[in-house]
Amino acid sequence: MTRYLLTLATALVLGTASLAWAADPIKIGAILSATGPASFLGEPERNTLHMLQDQINAQGGLLGRPLEVIIYDDETEVNKAVSAANRLLSRDRVVAAIGATTSGNTLAIMPRFSSAQIPLVSMAAAERIVKPINPWVFKTPQSDRHAVIKILEHAKLEEFSNIAILTVSDGFGQAGREVLQELLPAYGMSLVADEIYGPRDTDMTPQLTKIRGLNPDAIIVWGTNPGPAVIARNRVQLGMQTPMYMSHGVASKRFIELAGEAAEGLILPAGRLAVADQLPEDHPQKALLLEYIQAYEARFNAEVSTFGGYAYDALMLIAEAITQAGEATPQAIRDNLEKINGFIGTGGIFEMSPGDHNGLDERAFVMVRITDGDWELLVE
Amino acid sequence: MDLGTFLQFLAAGLTVGSTYGLAALGFTIIFNTTGIINFAQGEFVMLGGLLAVVFMHWLAPGLPAAVVLAVLATTLVGLVMERLTIRPVQHTSVINLIIVTIGVSITIRGLMMLLWGKDTYVLPAFSGTTPIPLLGATIAPQSLWILGITLLVLAAMRYFFSRTIFGRAMLACSFEPKAARLMGISVERMVMASFMLSAFVGAVGGVILTPLTMTSYDVGVLLGLKGFAACILGGLGNPFGAAAGGLLLGVLEAFGAGLISSAYKDAIAFVVILAILLWRPSGLFGAPDTERV
């Protein structure tokens, strides 16, 4: 008798619990590098996805169904990313996925999603992810090409013609180096020095000394923390006055903290997130950016970063596609992702099309200068 | 190449080489008393720098106090490591003990990541950042601190090992532990002292380097590797050869990056090491007839 009552009670409890969500959850997978070398990218991404899932569900979910984001950490390793992709596809049966954090991992998992016909929205930078177009693969960060164009346009206004580049020897640096080598001649500039440093190198004065001897008009540094901060410090240490551009890879407050006074006067392209409060009041992204920054910083007690914004855009684009389609099937999500037009995200205003699965151009970046330890928006 | 450029490369090489040298010195201290290659050596360097950052942040005691606290705390970690992980299994083979040190290094790295996060941190320079001009080159004041403190530590070690009873007792343990024990030397205590000493030396390297090169939970991997290479280059059993090997490795890297190509910087250094080892298998300063493990 007791057992019978217990079963009845359990059934009642479960019954009322499931009443709150009458429908099955919409399952969206995510593969990101919350630990390992790319964790500085993956951690804000994971935080953002947790936050958005709660926000969306608090507002009643999507199409009246709760949203369930299933997050796997690939530890910045390719094989772990691939096995996470397999798990999302075969066991979790997600309708769409976000990831991976790094370009290498995204390129490794892409074929699995396209052959399973599940849309994938990457948070990685490499242009190769969406060029050539894979019908099932999209990405949210601006491409390196857009950052290079932005820098070179600025350099052209300053009438710089001899340029030295110093790039990191990882995937991010190699991709940037290739685009720089390609676009510098197109802007009528010549590449006078093409130096490389290792991601864990602690002293780049030899490279800078060599560059100083070649007397360029400007130096373009391509890397993510901490290398560029070391380079900024080495530049001051060598007493160099040559103007220095950084890539969007260091567009976080952390870089200014690390480089200290040596950061003064450096110029770089950045997403509008970094300078949200300096944007003109009528800028379409301003309200969204301020809201995201406030919500993120209140919940995680940590500084917001552009990288969390990539995850924000990825999940919101999928949510938008589901809302527009009125159904949450992989095919409908894919078709509607391609139709997204004028969607305001943290990285820019997305204009997707069958021929453009990134939907952003160089206008997604603004040029900023580091002045008095803070970003200063340069007027375009 | 003009004199200024030459000096610039040399200064860069000696600065980075100093820390390779201090890591290498730590390797030899433990190797000499136990025959173990301590793969947690790079973690001692990391702990020195990162703990100084932690103390600055939590206790705000000012830079000198934070630096001293960090070095003392790391020395304590060396002691704890020996007591908890090496001593309980001391009678096993050397290779097992080496594997234990790899485990310890992964554990320390993981703990620091969990406790303090994955970000990169920096310490303020000991005496400002205004570069000092020297014959066409410029040198950061911190570089002088690094060079000076490295030489000081080396001189102190030299004195300790050749002039003090305690230091000579440690050397005795390395040559013949049984005979040393018969002479009344506590081998256990010497092993413990060698772990503390090498943690101390590593931590000193960490705190003097951090203002210039920054630190994070995983910098120990590369510094340990370079320190080990410096050791092999200088001769594994010889502390001063190892330190000299570190300086040489740093200088090779700097000139390789500056003169040939920065893309092959690490490769150039390692090719030279291989060449030297083919020519002198016991390292540049190792005695050719010593038995090697």
mmCIF file with all atom_site columns, C-alpha atoms in Angstrom, chain A residues 197-372:
data_model
loop_
_atom_site.group_PDB
_atom_site.id
_atom_site.type_symbol
_atom_site.label_atom_id
_atom_site.label_alt_id
_atom_site.label_comp_id
_atom_site.label_asym_id
_atom_site.label_entity_id
_atom_site.label_seq_id
_atom_site.pdbx_PDB_ins_code
_atom_site.Cartn_x
_atom_site.Cartn_y
_atom_site.Cartn_z
_atom_site.occupancy
_atom_site.B_iso_or_equiv
_atom_site.pdbx_formal_charge
_atom_site.auth_seq_id
_atom_site.auth_comp_id
_atom_site.auth_asym_id
_atom_site.auth_atom_id
_atom_site.pdbx_PDB_model_num
ATOM 1   C CA . TYR A 1 197 ? 56.792 35.043 -33.016 1.00 0.00 ? 197 TYR A CA 1
ATOM 2   C CA . GLY A 1 198 ? 55.666 31.984 -31.039 1.00 0.00 ? 198 GLY A CA 1
ATOM 3   C CA . PRO A 1 199 ? 52.433 32.124 -29.013 1.00 0.00 ? 199 PRO A CA 1
ATOM 4   C CA . ARG A 1 200 ? 54.343 31.560 -25.751 1.00 0.00 ? 200 ARG A CA 1
ATOM 5   C CA . ASP A 1 201 ? 57.388 33.700 -26.539 1.00 0.00 ? 201 ASP A CA 1
ATOM 6   C CA . THR A 1 202 ? 58.339 36.075 -23.769 1.00 0.00 ? 202 THR A CA 1
ATOM 7   C CA . ASP A 1 203 ? 60.616 38.501 -25.565 1.00 0.00 ? 203 ASP A CA 1
ATOM 8   C CA . MET A 1 204 ? 60.207 39.932 -29.054 1.00 0.00 ? 204 MET A CA 1
ATOM 9   C CA . THR A 1 205 ? 62.980 42.544 -28.965 1.00 0.00 ? 205 THR A CA 1
ATOM 10  C CA . PRO A 1 206 ? 65.060 40.656 -31.583 1.00 0.00 ? 206 PRO A CA 1
ATOM 11  C CA . GLN A 1 207 ? 62.233 40.850 -34.127 1.00 0.00 ? 207 GLN A CA 1
ATOM 12  C CA . LEU A 1 208 ? 61.523 44.498 -33.283 1.00 0.00 ? 208 LEU A CA 1
ATOM 13  C CA . THR A 1 209 ? 65.225 45.375 -33.491 1.00 0.00 ? 209 THR A CA 1
ATOM 14  C CA . LYS A 1 210 ? 65.326 43.849 -36.949 1.00 0.00 ? 210 LYS A CA 1
ATOM 15  C CA . ILE A 1 211 ? 62.190 45.770 -37.950 1.00 0.00 ? 211 ILE A CA 1
ATOM 16  C CA . ARG A 1 212 ? 63.620 49.006 -36.520 1.00 0.00 ? 212 ARG A CA 1
ATOM 17  C CA . GLY A 1 213 ? 66.650 48.584 -38.780 1.00 0.00 ? 213 GLY A CA 1
ATOM 18  C CA . LEU A 1 214 ? 64.362 48.488 -41.830 1.00 0.00 ? 214 LEU A CA 1
ATOM 19  C CA . ASN A 1 215 ? 62.673 51.732 -40.820 1.00 0.00 ? 215 ASN A CA 1
ATOM 20  C CA . PRO A 1 216 ? 59.025 51.081 -41.761 1.00 0.00 ? 216 PRO A CA 1
ATOM 21  C CA . ASP A 1 217 ? 56.248 53.713 -41.532 1.00 0.00 ? 217 ASP A CA 1
ATOM 22  C CA . ALA A 1 218 ? 54.103 51.448 -39.359 1.00 0.00 ? 218 ALA A CA 1
ATOM 23  C CA . ILE A 1 219 ? 54.065 47.999 -37.768 1.00 0.00 ? 219 ILE A CA 1
ATOM 24  C CA . ILE A 1 220 ? 51.035 45.711 -37.802 1.00 0.00 ? 220 ILE A CA 1
ATOM 25  C CA . VAL A 1 221 ? 50.987 43.122 -34.992 1.00 0.00 ? 221 VAL A CA 1
ATOM 26  C CA . TRP A 1 222 ? 48.686 40.117 -35.322 1.00 0.00 ? 222 TRP A CA 1
ATOM 27  C CA . GLY A 1 223 ? 48.076 37.965 -32.254 1.00 0.00 ? 223 GLY A CA 1
ATOM 28  C CA . THR A 1 224 ? 46.073 37.360 -29.098 1.00 0.00 ? 224 THR A CA 1
ATOM 29  C CA . ASN A 1 225 ? 47.150 37.904 -25.473 1.00 0.00 ? 225 ASN A CA 1
ATOM 30  C CA . PRO A 1 226 ? 49.734 37.854 -24.077 1.00 0.00 ? 226 PRO A CA 1
ATOM 31  C CA . GLY A 1 227 ? 52.123 38.169 -27.080 1.00 0.00 ? 227 GLY A CA 1
ATOM 32  C CA . PRO A 1 228 ? 50.981 41.588 -28.336 1.00 0.00 ? 228 PRO A CA 1
ATOM 33  C CA . ALA A 1 229 ? 51.241 43.018 -24.806 1.00 0.00 ? 229 ALA A CA 1
ATOM 34  C CA . VAL A 1 230 ? 54.858 41.823 -24.666 1.00 0.00 ? 230 VAL A CA 1
ATOM 35  C CA . ILE A 1 231 ? 55.461 43.427 -28.066 1.00 0.00 ? 231 ILE A CA 1
ATOM 36  C CA . ALA A 1 232 ? 53.923 46.721 -26.958 1.00 0.00 ? 232 ALA A CA 1
ATOM 37  C CA . ARG A 1 233 ? 56.233 46.711 -23.924 1.00 0.00 ? 233 ARG A CA 1
ATOM 38  C CA . ASN A 1 234 ? 59.269 45.752 -26.019 1.00 0.00 ? 234 ASN A CA 1
ATOM 39  C CA . ARG A 1 235 ? 58.504 48.636 -28.396 1.00 0.00 ? 235 ARG A CA 1
ATOM 40  C CA . VAL A 1 236 ? 58.663 51.137 -25.531 1.00 0.00 ? 236 VAL A CA 1
ATOM 41  C CA . GLN A 1 237 ? 61.712 49.406 -24.118 1.00 0.00 ? 237 GLN A CA 1
ATOM 42  C CA . LEU A 1 238 ? 63.499 49.840 -27.453 1.00 0.00 ? 238 LEU A CA 1
ATOM 43  C CA . GLY A 1 239 ? 62.480 53.493 -27.544 1.00 0.00 ? 239 GLY A CA 1
ATOM 44  C CA . MET A 1 240 ? 60.690 53.002 -30.854 1.00 0.00 ? 240 MET A CA 1
ATOM 45  C CA . GLN A 1 241 ? 58.318 55.701 -32.113 1.00 0.00 ? 241 GLN A CA 1
ATOM 46  C CA . THR A 1 242 ? 57.026 53.806 -35.158 1.00 0.00 ? 242 THR A CA 1
ATOM 47  C CA . PRO A 1 243 ? 53.198 53.774 -35.144 1.00 0.00 ? 243 PRO A CA 1
ATOM 48  C CA . MET A 1 244 ? 51.849 50.343 -34.237 1.00 0.00 ? 244 MET A CA 1
ATOM 49  C CA . TYR A 1 245 ? 48.569 48.700 -35.182 1.00 0.00 ? 245 TYR A CA 1
ATOM 50  C CA . MET A 1 246 ? 47.193 45.713 -33.279 1.00 0.00 ? 246 MET A CA 1
ATOM 51  C CA . SER A 1 247 ? 44.613 43.217 -34.486 1.00 0.00 ? 247 SER A CA 1
ATOM 52  C CA . HIS A 1 248 ? 41.062 42.819 -33.182 1.00 0.00 ? 248 HIS A CA 1
ATOM 53  C CA . GLY A 1 249 ? 42.458 39.794 -31.277 1.00 0.00 ? 249 GLY A CA 1
ATOM 54  C CA . VAL A 1 250 ? 43.430 42.041 -28.365 1.00 0.00 ? 250 VAL A CA 1
ATOM 55  C CA . ALA A 1 251 ? 40.274 44.161 -28.231 1.00 0.00 ? 251 ALA A CA 1
ATOM 56  C CA . SER A 1 252 ? 39.673 43.529 -24.537 1.00 0.00 ? 252 SER A CA 1
ATOM 57  C CA . LYS A 1 253 ? 40.467 45.525 -21.411 1.00 0.00 ? 253 LYS A CA 1
ATOM 58  C CA . ARG A 1 254 ? 42.821 42.745 -20.364 1.00 0.00 ? 254 ARG A CA 1
ATOM 59  C CA . PHE A 1 255 ? 45.250 43.832 -23.078 1.00 0.00 ? 255 PHE A CA 1
ATOM 60  C CA . ILE A 1 256 ? 45.423 47.381 -21.728 1.00 0.00 ? 256 ILE A CA 1
ATOM 61  C CA . GLU A 1 257 ? 46.026 46.032 -18.223 1.00 0.00 ? 257 GLU A CA 1
ATOM 62  C CA . LEU A 1 258 ? 48.836 43.766 -19.437 1.00 0.00 ? 258 LEU A CA 1
ATOM 63  C CA . ALA A 1 259 ? 50.583 46.277 -21.661 1.00 0.00 ? 259 ALA A CA 1
ATOM 64  C CA . GLY A 1 260 ? 50.158 49.085 -19.106 1.00 0.00 ? 260 GLY A CA 1
ATOM 65  C CA . GLU A 1 261 ? 51.543 52.425 -20.222 1.00 0.00 ? 261 GLU A CA 1
ATOM 66  C CA . ALA A 1 262 ? 53.046 50.765 -23.279 1.00 0.00 ? 262 ALA A CA 1
ATOM 67  C CA . ALA A 1 263 ? 49.524 50.469 -24.721 1.00 0.00 ? 263 ALA A CA 1
ATOM 68  C CA . GLU A 1 264 ? 49.174 54.247 -25.089 1.00 0.00 ? 264 GLU A CA 1
ATOM 69  C CA . GLY A 1 265 ? 48.615 55.341 -28.670 1.00 0.00 ? 265 GLY A CA 1
ATOM 70  C CA . LEU A 1 266 ? 48.193 51.888 -30.195 1.00 0.00 ? 266 LEU A CA 1
ATOM 71  C CA . ILE A 1 267 ? 45.463 51.688 -32.823 1.00 0.00 ? 267 ILE A CA 1
ATOM 72  C CA . LEU A 1 268 ? 43.300 48.671 -33.572 1.00 0.00 ? 268 LEU A CA 1
ATOM 73  C CA . PRO A 1 269 ? 40.046 47.561 -35.155 1.00 0.00 ? 269 PRO A CA 1
ATOM 74  C CA . ALA A 1 270 ? 37.458 46.444 -32.604 1.00 0.00 ? 270 ALA A CA 1
ATOM 75  C CA . GLY A 1 271 ? 33.861 45.345 -32.527 1.00 0.00 ? 271 GLY A CA 1
ATOM 76  C CA . ARG A 1 272 ? 31.535 48.022 -31.181 1.00 0.00 ? 272 ARG A CA 1
ATOM 77  C CA . LEU A 1 273 ? 31.193 46.130 -27.887 1.00 0.00 ? 273 LEU A CA 1
ATOM 78  C CA . ALA A 1 274 ? 34.449 47.661 -26.619 1.00 0.00 ? 274 ALA A CA 1
ATOM 79  C CA . VAL A 1 275 ? 33.227 51.228 -27.155 1.00 0.00 ? 275 VAL A CA 1
ATOM 80  C CA . ALA A 1 276 ? 29.477 50.740 -26.694 1.00 0.00 ? 276 ALA A CA 1
ATOM 81  C CA . ASP A 1 277 ? 29.121 53.759 -24.418 1.00 0.00 ? 277 ASP A CA 1
ATOM 82  C CA . GLN A 1 278 ? 30.924 56.028 -26.883 1.00 0.00 ? 278 GLN A CA 1
ATOM 83  C CA . LEU A 1 279 ? 28.662 55.147 -29.815 1.00 0.00 ? 279 LEU A CA 1
ATOM 84  C CA . PRO A 1 280 ? 26.272 57.843 -30.999 1.00 0.00 ? 280 PRO A CA 1
ATOM 85  C CA . GLU A 1 281 ? 22.862 57.536 -29.343 1.00 0.00 ? 281 GLU A CA 1
ATOM 86  C CA . ASP A 1 282 ? 21.120 56.660 -32.588 1.00 0.00 ? 282 ASP A CA 1
ATOM 87  C CA . HIS A 1 283 ? 23.414 53.753 -33.465 1.00 0.00 ? 283 HIS A CA 1
ATOM 88  C CA . PRO A 1 284 ? 21.225 50.667 -33.912 1.00 0.00 ? 284 PRO A CA 1
ATOM 89  C CA . GLN A 1 285 ? 23.543 48.389 -31.895 1.00 0.00 ? 285 GLN A CA 1
ATOM 90  C CA . LYS A 1 286 ? 23.952 50.680 -28.895 1.00 0.00 ? 286 LYS A CA 1
ATOM 91  C CA . ALA A 1 287 ? 20.961 49.642 -26.782 1.00 0.00 ? 287 ALA A CA 1
ATOM 92  C CA . LEU A 1 288 ? 21.572 45.937 -27.365 1.00 0.00 ? 288 LEU A CA 1
ATOM 93  C CA . LEU A 1 289 ? 25.281 46.186 -26.514 1.00 0.00 ? 289 LEU A CA 1
ATOM 94  C CA . LEU A 1 290 ? 24.695 48.117 -23.292 1.00 0.00 ? 290 LEU A CA 1
ATOM 95  C CA . GLU A 1 291 ? 22.012 45.645 -22.247 1.00 0.00 ? 291 GLU A CA 1
ATOM 96  C CA . TYR A 1 292 ? 24.269 42.640 -22.918 1.00 0.00 ? 292 TYR A CA 1
ATOM 97  C CA . ILE A 1 293 ? 27.211 44.213 -21.075 1.00 0.00 ? 293 ILE A CA 1
ATOM 98  C CA . GLN A 1 294 ? 25.063 45.043 -18.062 1.00 0.00 ? 294 GLN A CA 1
ATOM 99  C CA . ALA A 1 295 ? 23.432 41.603 -17.857 1.00 0.00 ? 295 ALA A CA 1
ATOM 100 C CA . TYR A 1 296 ? 26.735 39.739 -18.318 1.00 0.00 ? 296 TYR A CA 1
ATOM 101 C CA . GLU A 1 297 ? 28.701 41.771 -15.817 1.00 0.00 ? 297 GLU A CA 1
ATOM 102 C CA . ALA A 1 298 ? 25.941 41.615 -13.221 1.00 0.00 ? 298 ALA A CA 1
ATOM 103 C CA . ARG A 1 299 ? 25.683 37.835 -13.458 1.00 0.00 ? 299 ARG A CA 1
ATOM 104 C CA . PHE A 1 300 ? 29.315 36.731 -13.811 1.00 0.00 ? 300 PHE A CA 1
ATOM 105 C CA . ASN A 1 301 ? 31.088 39.574 -12.044 1.00 0.00 ? 301 ASN A CA 1
ATOM 106 C CA . ALA A 1 302 ? 33.604 39.595 -14.890 1.00 0.00 ? 302 ALA A CA 1
ATOM 107 C CA . GLU A 1 303 ? 34.444 41.949 -17.705 1.00 0.00 ? 303 GLU A CA 1
ATOM 108 C CA . VAL A 1 304 ? 32.459 41.302 -20.861 1.00 0.00 ? 304 VAL A CA 1
ATOM 109 C CA . SER A 1 305 ? 34.436 40.368 -23.995 1.00 0.00 ? 305 SER A CA 1
ATOM 110 C CA . THR A 1 306 ? 33.829 40.372 -27.727 1.00 0.00 ? 306 THR A CA 1
ATOM 111 C CA . PHE A 1 307 ? 34.099 36.581 -27.722 1.00 0.00 ? 307 PHE A CA 1
ATOM 112 C CA . GLY A 1 308 ? 31.019 36.136 -25.537 1.00 0.00 ? 308 GLY A CA 1
ATOM 113 C CA . GLY A 1 309 ? 29.336 38.354 -28.091 1.00 0.00 ? 309 GLY A CA 1
ATOM 114 C CA . TYR A 1 310 ? 30.071 35.801 -30.840 1.00 0.00 ? 310 TYR A CA 1
ATOM 115 C CA . ALA A 1 311 ? 28.130 33.205 -28.839 1.00 0.00 ? 311 ALA A CA 1
ATOM 116 C CA . TYR A 1 312 ? 25.359 35.704 -28.218 1.00 0.00 ? 312 TYR A CA 1
ATOM 117 C CA . ASP A 1 313 ? 25.019 36.315 -31.942 1.00 0.00 ? 313 ASP A CA 1
ATOM 118 C CA . ALA A 1 314 ? 25.153 32.593 -32.762 1.00 0.00 ? 314 ALA A CA 1
ATOM 119 C CA . LEU A 1 315 ? 22.349 31.617 -30.401 1.00 0.00 ? 315 LEU A CA 1
ATOM 120 C CA . MET A 1 316 ? 20.195 34.647 -31.174 1.00 0.00 ? 316 MET A CA 1
ATOM 121 C CA . LEU A 1 317 ? 20.518 34.065 -34.923 1.00 0.00 ? 317 LEU A CA 1
ATOM 122 C CA . ILE A 1 318 ? 19.327 30.485 -34.471 1.00 0.00 ? 318 ILE A CA 1
ATOM 123 C CA . ALA A 1 319 ? 16.508 31.695 -32.208 1.00 0.00 ? 319 ALA A CA 1
ATOM 124 C CA . GLU A 1 320 ? 15.555 34.276 -34.820 1.00 0.00 ? 320 GLU A CA 1
ATOM 125 C CA . ALA A 1 321 ? 15.548 31.636 -37.550 1.00 0.00 ? 321 ALA A CA 1
ATOM 126 C CA . ILE A 1 322 ? 13.319 29.369 -35.442 1.00 0.00 ? 322 ILE A CA 1
ATOM 127 C CA . THR A 1 323 ? 10.899 32.207 -34.701 1.00 0.00 ? 323 THR A CA 1
ATOM 128 C CA . GLN A 1 324 ? 10.720 33.213 -38.362 1.00 0.00 ? 324 GLN A CA 1
ATOM 129 C CA . ALA A 1 325 ? 10.207 29.628 -39.491 1.00 0.00 ? 325 ALA A CA 1
ATOM 130 C CA . GLY A 1 326 ? 7.580  28.907 -36.877 1.00 0.00 ? 326 GLY A CA 1
ATOM 131 C CA . GLU A 1 327 ? 9.084  25.442 -36.496 1.00 0.00 ? 327 GLU A CA 1
ATOM 132 C CA . ALA A 1 328 ? 12.322 24.023 -35.121 1.00 0.00 ? 328 ALA A CA 1
ATOM 133 C CA . THR A 1 329 ? 13.449 21.547 -37.749 1.00 0.00 ? 329 THR A CA 1
ATOM 134 C CA . PRO A 1 330 ? 17.045 21.606 -38.992 1.00 0.00 ? 330 PRO A CA 1
ATOM 135 C CA . GLN A 1 331 ? 15.976 22.296 -42.579 1.00 0.00 ? 331 GLN A CA 1
ATOM 136 C CA . ALA A 1 332 ? 13.728 25.221 -41.581 1.00 0.00 ? 332 ALA A CA 1
ATOM 137 C CA . ILE A 1 333 ? 16.438 26.703 -39.339 1.00 0.00 ? 333 ILE A CA 1
ATOM 138 C CA . ARG A 1 334 ? 18.990 26.487 -42.140 1.00 0.00 ? 334 ARG A CA 1
ATOM 139 C CA . ASP A 1 335 ? 16.684 28.050 -44.712 1.00 0.00 ? 335 ASP A CA 1
ATOM 140 C CA . ASN A 1 336 ? 15.747 30.905 -42.421 1.00 0.00 ? 336 ASN A CA 1
ATOM 141 C CA . LEU A 1 337 ? 19.309 31.586 -41.263 1.00 0.00 ? 337 LEU A CA 1
ATOM 142 C CA . GLU A 1 338 ? 20.110 32.270 -44.882 1.00 0.00 ? 338 GLU A CA 1
ATOM 143 C CA . LYS A 1 339 ? 17.227 34.761 -45.097 1.00 0.00 ? 339 LYS A CA 1
ATOM 144 C CA . ILE A 1 340 ? 18.278 36.820 -42.072 1.00 0.00 ? 340 ILE A CA 1
ATOM 145 C CA . ASN A 1 341 ? 18.510 40.453 -43.035 1.00 0.00 ? 341 ASN A CA 1
ATOM 146 C CA . GLY A 1 342 ? 19.257 43.469 -40.892 1.00 0.00 ? 342 GLY A CA 1
ATOM 147 C CA . PHE A 1 343 ? 19.509 41.400 -37.707 1.00 0.00 ? 343 PHE A CA 1
ATOM 148 C CA . ILE A 1 344 ? 21.178 43.455 -35.009 1.00 0.00 ? 344 ILE A CA 1
ATOM 149 C CA . GLY A 1 345 ? 23.815 41.465 -33.124 1.00 0.00 ? 345 GLY A CA 1
ATOM 150 C CA . THR A 1 346 ? 26.734 42.357 -30.904 1.00 0.00 ? 346 THR A CA 1
ATOM 151 C CA . GLY A 1 347 ? 29.264 41.904 -33.728 1.00 0.00 ? 347 GLY A CA 1
ATOM 152 C CA . GLY A 1 348 ? 27.393 43.946 -36.299 1.00 0.00 ? 348 GLY A CA 1
ATOM 153 C CA . ILE A 1 349 ? 24.251 44.014 -38.385 1.00 0.00 ? 349 ILE A CA 1
ATOM 154 C CA . PHE A 1 350 ? 23.912 40.639 -40.081 1.00 0.00 ? 350 PHE A CA 1
ATOM 155 C CA . GLU A 1 351 ? 22.852 40.463 -43.738 1.00 0.00 ? 351 GLU A CA 1
ATOM 156 C CA . MET A 1 352 ? 22.906 36.767 -44.568 1.00 0.00 ? 352 MET A CA 1
ATOM 157 C CA . SER A 1 353 ? 22.279 35.427 -48.055 1.00 0.00 ? 353 SER A CA 1
ATOM 158 C CA . PRO A 1 354 ? 22.792 32.153 -49.924 1.00 0.00 ? 354 PRO A CA 1
ATOM 159 C CA . GLY A 1 355 ? 26.166 33.566 -51.029 1.00 0.00 ? 355 GLY A CA 1
ATOM 160 C CA . ASP A 1 356 ? 27.224 35.005 -47.645 1.00 0.00 ? 356 ASP A CA 1
ATOM 161 C CA . HIS A 1 357 ? 27.033 32.887 -44.509 1.00 0.00 ? 357 HIS A CA 1
ATOM 162 C CA . ASN A 1 358 ? 28.816 35.425 -42.320 1.00 0.00 ? 358 ASN A CA 1
ATOM 163 C CA . GLY A 1 359 ? 26.628 38.395 -43.132 1.00 0.00 ? 359 GLY A CA 1
ATOM 164 C CA . LEU A 1 360 ? 29.141 41.006 -41.976 1.00 0.00 ? 360 LEU A CA 1
ATOM 165 C CA . ASP A 1 361 ? 31.652 43.255 -43.706 1.00 0.00 ? 361 ASP A CA 1
ATOM 166 C CA . GLU A 1 362 ? 34.340 45.684 -42.550 1.00 0.00 ? 362 GLU A CA 1
ATOM 167 C CA . ARG A 1 363 ? 31.654 48.057 -41.273 1.00 0.00 ? 363 ARG A CA 1
ATOM 168 C CA . ALA A 1 364 ? 31.289 45.676 -38.318 1.00 0.00 ? 364 ALA A CA 1
ATOM 169 C CA . PHE A 1 365 ? 34.575 47.092 -37.022 1.00 0.00 ? 365 PHE A CA 1
ATOM 170 C CA . VAL A 1 366 ? 35.443 50.534 -35.727 1.00 0.00 ? 366 VAL A CA 1
ATOM 171 C CA . MET A 1 367 ? 38.976 51.856 -35.307 1.00 0.00 ? 367 MET A CA 1
ATOM 172 C CA . VAL A 1 368 ? 39.938 52.660 -31.728 1.00 0.00 ? 368 VAL A CA 1
ATOM 173 C CA . ARG A 1 369 ? 43.015 54.207 -30.164 1.00 0.00 ? 369 ARG A CA 1
ATOM 174 C CA . ILE A 1 370 ? 44.182 53.434 -26.644 1.00 0.00 ? 370 ILE A CA 1
ATOM 175 C CA . THR A 1 371 ? 44.241 56.728 -24.772 1.00 0.00 ? 371 THR A CA 1
ATOM 176 C CA . ASP A 1 372 ? 44.703 57.137 -21.007 1.00 0.00 ? 372 ASP A CA 1
#
